[in-house]
Structure formats: C-alpha cells, structure tokens
CSV table of N, CA and C in Angstrom, one decimal:
chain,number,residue,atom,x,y,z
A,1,UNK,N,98.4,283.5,331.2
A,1,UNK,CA,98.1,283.5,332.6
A,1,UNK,C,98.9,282.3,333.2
A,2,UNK,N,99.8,282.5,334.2
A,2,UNK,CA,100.5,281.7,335.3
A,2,UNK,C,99.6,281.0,336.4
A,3,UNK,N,99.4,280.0,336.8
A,3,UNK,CA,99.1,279.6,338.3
A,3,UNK,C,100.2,279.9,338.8
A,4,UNK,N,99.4,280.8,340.1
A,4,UNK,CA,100.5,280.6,341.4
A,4,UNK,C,100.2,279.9,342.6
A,5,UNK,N,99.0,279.6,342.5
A,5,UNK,CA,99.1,278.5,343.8
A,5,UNK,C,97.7,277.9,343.7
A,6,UNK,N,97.9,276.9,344.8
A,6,UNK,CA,96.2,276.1,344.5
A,6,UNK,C,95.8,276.0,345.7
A,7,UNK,N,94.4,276.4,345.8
A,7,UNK,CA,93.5,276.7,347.0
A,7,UNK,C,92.6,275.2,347.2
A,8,UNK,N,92.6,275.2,348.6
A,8,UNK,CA,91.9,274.0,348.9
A,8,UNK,C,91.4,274.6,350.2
A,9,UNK,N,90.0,274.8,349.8
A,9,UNK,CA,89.0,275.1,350.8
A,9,UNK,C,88.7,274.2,352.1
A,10,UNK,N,87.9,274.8,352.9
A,10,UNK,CA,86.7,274.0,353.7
A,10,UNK,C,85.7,274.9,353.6
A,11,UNK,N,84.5,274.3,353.3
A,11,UNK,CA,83.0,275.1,352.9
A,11,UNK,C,82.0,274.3,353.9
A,12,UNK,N,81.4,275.3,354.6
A,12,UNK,CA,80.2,275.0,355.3
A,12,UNK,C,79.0,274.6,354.6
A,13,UNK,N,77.7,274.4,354.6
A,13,UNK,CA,76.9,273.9,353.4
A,13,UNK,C,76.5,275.3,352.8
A,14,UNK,N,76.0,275.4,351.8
A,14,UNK,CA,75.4,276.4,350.8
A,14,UNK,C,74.1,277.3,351.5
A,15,UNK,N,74.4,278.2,351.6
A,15,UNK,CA,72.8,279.5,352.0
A,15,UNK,C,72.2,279.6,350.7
A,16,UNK,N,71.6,279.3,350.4
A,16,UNK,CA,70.2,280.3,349.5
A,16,UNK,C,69.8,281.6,349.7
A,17,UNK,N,70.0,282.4,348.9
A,17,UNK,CA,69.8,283.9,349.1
A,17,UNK,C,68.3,284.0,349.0
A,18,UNK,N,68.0,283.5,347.0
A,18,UNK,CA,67.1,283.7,346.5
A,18,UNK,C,67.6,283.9,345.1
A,19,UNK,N,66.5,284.4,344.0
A,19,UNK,CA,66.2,284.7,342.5
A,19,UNK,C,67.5,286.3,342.6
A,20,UNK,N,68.2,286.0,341.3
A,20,UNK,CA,68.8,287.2,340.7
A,20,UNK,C,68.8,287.2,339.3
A,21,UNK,N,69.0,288.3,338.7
A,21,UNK,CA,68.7,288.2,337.3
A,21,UNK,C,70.0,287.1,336.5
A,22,UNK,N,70.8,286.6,337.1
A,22,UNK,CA,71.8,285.3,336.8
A,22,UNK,C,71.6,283.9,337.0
A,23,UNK,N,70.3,284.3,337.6
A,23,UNK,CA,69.7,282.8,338.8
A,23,UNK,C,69.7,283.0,340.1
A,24,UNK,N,70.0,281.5,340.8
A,24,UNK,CA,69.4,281.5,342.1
A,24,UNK,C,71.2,282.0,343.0
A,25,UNK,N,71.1,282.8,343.5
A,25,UNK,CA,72.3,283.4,344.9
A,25,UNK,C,72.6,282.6,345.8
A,26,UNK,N,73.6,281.7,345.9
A,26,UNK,CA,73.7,281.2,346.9
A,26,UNK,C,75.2,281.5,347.9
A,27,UNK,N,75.4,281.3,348.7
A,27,UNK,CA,76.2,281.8,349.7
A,27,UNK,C,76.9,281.1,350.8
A,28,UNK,N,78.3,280.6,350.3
A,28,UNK,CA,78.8,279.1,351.1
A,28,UNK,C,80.3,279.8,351.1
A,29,UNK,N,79.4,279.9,352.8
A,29,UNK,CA,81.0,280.1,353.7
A,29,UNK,C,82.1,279.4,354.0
A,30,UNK,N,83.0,280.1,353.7
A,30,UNK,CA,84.4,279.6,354.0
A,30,UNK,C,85.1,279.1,354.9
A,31,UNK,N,85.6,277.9,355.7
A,31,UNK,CA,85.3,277.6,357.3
A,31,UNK,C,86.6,276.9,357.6
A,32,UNK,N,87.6,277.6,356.6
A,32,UNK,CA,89.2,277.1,356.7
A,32,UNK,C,89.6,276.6,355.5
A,33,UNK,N,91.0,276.2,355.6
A,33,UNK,CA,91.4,275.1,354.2
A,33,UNK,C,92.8,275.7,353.9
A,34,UNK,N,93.7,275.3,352.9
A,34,UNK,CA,95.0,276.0,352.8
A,34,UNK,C,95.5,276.2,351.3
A,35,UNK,N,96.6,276.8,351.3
A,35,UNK,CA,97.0,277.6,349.9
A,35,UNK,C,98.4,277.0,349.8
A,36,UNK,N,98.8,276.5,348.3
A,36,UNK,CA,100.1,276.5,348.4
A,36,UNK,C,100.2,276.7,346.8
A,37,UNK,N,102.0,277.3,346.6
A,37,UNK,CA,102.5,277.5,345.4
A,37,UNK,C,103.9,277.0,345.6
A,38,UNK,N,104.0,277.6,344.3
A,38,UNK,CA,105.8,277.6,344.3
A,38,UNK,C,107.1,278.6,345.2
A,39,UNK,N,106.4,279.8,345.5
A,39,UNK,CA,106.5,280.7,346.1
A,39,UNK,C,106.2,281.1,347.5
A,40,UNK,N,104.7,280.6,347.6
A,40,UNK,CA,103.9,280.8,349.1
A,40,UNK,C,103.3,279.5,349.4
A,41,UNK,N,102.6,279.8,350.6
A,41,UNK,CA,101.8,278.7,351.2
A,41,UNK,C,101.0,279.6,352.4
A,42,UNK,N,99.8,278.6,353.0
A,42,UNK,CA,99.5,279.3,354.1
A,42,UNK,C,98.0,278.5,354.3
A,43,UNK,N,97.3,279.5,355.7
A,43,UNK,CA,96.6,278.9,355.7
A,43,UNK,C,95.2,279.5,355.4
A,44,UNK,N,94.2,279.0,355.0
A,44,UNK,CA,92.8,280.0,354.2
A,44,UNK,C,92.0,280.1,355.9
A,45,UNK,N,91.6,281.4,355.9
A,45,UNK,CA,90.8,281.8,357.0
A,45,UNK,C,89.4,282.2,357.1
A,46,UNK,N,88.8,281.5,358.3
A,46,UNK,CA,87.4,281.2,358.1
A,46,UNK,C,86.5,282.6,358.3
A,47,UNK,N,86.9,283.3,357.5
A,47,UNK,CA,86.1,284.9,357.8
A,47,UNK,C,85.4,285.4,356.6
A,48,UNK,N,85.4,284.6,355.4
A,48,UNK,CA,84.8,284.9,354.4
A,48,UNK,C,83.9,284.1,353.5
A,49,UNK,N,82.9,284.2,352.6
A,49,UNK,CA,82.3,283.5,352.1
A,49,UNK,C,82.5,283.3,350.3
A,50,UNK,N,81.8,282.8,349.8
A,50,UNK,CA,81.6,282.4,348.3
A,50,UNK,C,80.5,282.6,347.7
A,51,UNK,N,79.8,283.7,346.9
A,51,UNK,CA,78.8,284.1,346.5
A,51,UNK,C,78.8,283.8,344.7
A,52,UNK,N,78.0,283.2,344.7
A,52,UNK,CA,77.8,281.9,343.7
A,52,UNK,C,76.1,282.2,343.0
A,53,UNK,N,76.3,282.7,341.5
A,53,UNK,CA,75.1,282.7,340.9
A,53,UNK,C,74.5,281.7,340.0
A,54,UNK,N,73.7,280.9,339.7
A,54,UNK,CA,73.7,279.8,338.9
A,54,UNK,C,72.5,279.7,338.5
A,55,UNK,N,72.1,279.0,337.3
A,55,UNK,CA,70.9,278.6,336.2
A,55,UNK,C,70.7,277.8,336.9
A,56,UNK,N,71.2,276.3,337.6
A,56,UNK,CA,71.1,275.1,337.7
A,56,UNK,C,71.9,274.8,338.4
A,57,UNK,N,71.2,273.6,339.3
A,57,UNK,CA,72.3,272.9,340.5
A,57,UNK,C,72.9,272.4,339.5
A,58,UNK,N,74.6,272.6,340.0
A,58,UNK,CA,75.7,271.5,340.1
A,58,UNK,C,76.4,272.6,338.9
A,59,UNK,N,75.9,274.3,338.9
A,59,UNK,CA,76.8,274.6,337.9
A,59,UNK,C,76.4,276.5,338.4
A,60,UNK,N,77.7,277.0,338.3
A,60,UNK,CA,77.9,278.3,338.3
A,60,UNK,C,78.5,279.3,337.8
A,61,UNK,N,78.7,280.6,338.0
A,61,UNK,CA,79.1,281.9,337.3
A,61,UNK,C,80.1,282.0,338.6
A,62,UNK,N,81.8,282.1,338.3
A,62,UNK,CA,82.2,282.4,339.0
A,62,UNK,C,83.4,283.3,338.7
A,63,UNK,N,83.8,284.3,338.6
A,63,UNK,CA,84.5,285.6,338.2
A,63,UNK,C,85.3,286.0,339.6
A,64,UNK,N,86.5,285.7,339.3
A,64,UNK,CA,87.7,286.3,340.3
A,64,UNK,C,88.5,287.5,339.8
A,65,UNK,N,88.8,288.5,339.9
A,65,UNK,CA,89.5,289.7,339.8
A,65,UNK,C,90.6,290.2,341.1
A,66,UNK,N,91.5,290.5,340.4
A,66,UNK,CA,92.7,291.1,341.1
A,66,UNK,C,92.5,292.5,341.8
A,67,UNK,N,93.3,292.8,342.9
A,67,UNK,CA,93.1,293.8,343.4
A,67,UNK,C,93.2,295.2,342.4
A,68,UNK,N,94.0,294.7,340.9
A,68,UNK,CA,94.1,296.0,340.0
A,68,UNK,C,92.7,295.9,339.6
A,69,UNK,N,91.8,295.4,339.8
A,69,UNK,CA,90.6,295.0,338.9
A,69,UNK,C,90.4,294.2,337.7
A,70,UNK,N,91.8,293.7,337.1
A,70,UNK,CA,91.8,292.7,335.9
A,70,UNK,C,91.3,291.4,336.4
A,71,UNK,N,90.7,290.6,335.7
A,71,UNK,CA,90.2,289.3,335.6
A,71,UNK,C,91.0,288.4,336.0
A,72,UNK,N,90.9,287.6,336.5
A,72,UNK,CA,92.2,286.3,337.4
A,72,UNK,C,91.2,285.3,336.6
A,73,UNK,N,90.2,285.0,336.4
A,73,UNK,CA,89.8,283.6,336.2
A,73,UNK,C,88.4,283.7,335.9
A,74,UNK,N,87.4,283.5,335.1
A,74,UNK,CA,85.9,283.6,335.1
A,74,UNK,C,85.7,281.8,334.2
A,75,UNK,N,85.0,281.3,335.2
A,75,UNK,CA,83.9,279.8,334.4
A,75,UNK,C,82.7,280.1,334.9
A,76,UNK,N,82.2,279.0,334.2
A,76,UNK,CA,80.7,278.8,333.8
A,76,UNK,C,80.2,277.4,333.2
C-alpha cells in the first residue's frame, strides 16, 4: 500500500449516537481542513461527518474502503 496524500481535518466536537454491538457510536462532523500529496491537493469540505465505533474513550474502529470496495486502511 502507497500513501497518496495526507488529510488534515477540522472536526466539530463529537455526537453520541448511543450503544452498538462495537460500542458507543459517535458522530464528529467534518467542518473543513485540507488534503495534500505528491500528485493532488485541495481543500476538505464541510458536508460530511466521521462515524466512529469504540470500546473506550480515546480509542476506535475505523475502516476506510475504496470506491472498488477494497480496504484503504482499517485501525483499532
């Protein structure tokens, strides 16, 4: 796997959904920030959020996939 670029957010504070069978759902909108690579750059737009499952504050389940549907990146 290649990096192509590095994202640098702006996050509003964290929503609380509630209980899922992964843990607690939380929900931290996206409210600007910018992207750059070797290739591209730009700027991140505030129309989307971050849905975030976790056992424990200060730690989460986060799984990114490509529009083919292969895996880009999963921690924990």
């Amino acid at each position: 796997m290649q990096q192509v670029m590095r994202i640098l957010a702006a996050c509003a504070p964290a929503v609380e959904v509630g209980k899922v069978p992964q843990g607690i759902l939380r929900v931290i909108p996206i409210i600007g920030g910018r992207f750059e690579g070797e290739k591209l750059r730009g700027t991140v737009l505030n129309v989307g959020a971050e849905h975030l499952a976790s056992k424990r504050k200060r730690t989460c389940l986060c799984k990114i996939f490509a529009e083919n549907g292969r895996r880009c990146c999963h921690s924990n």
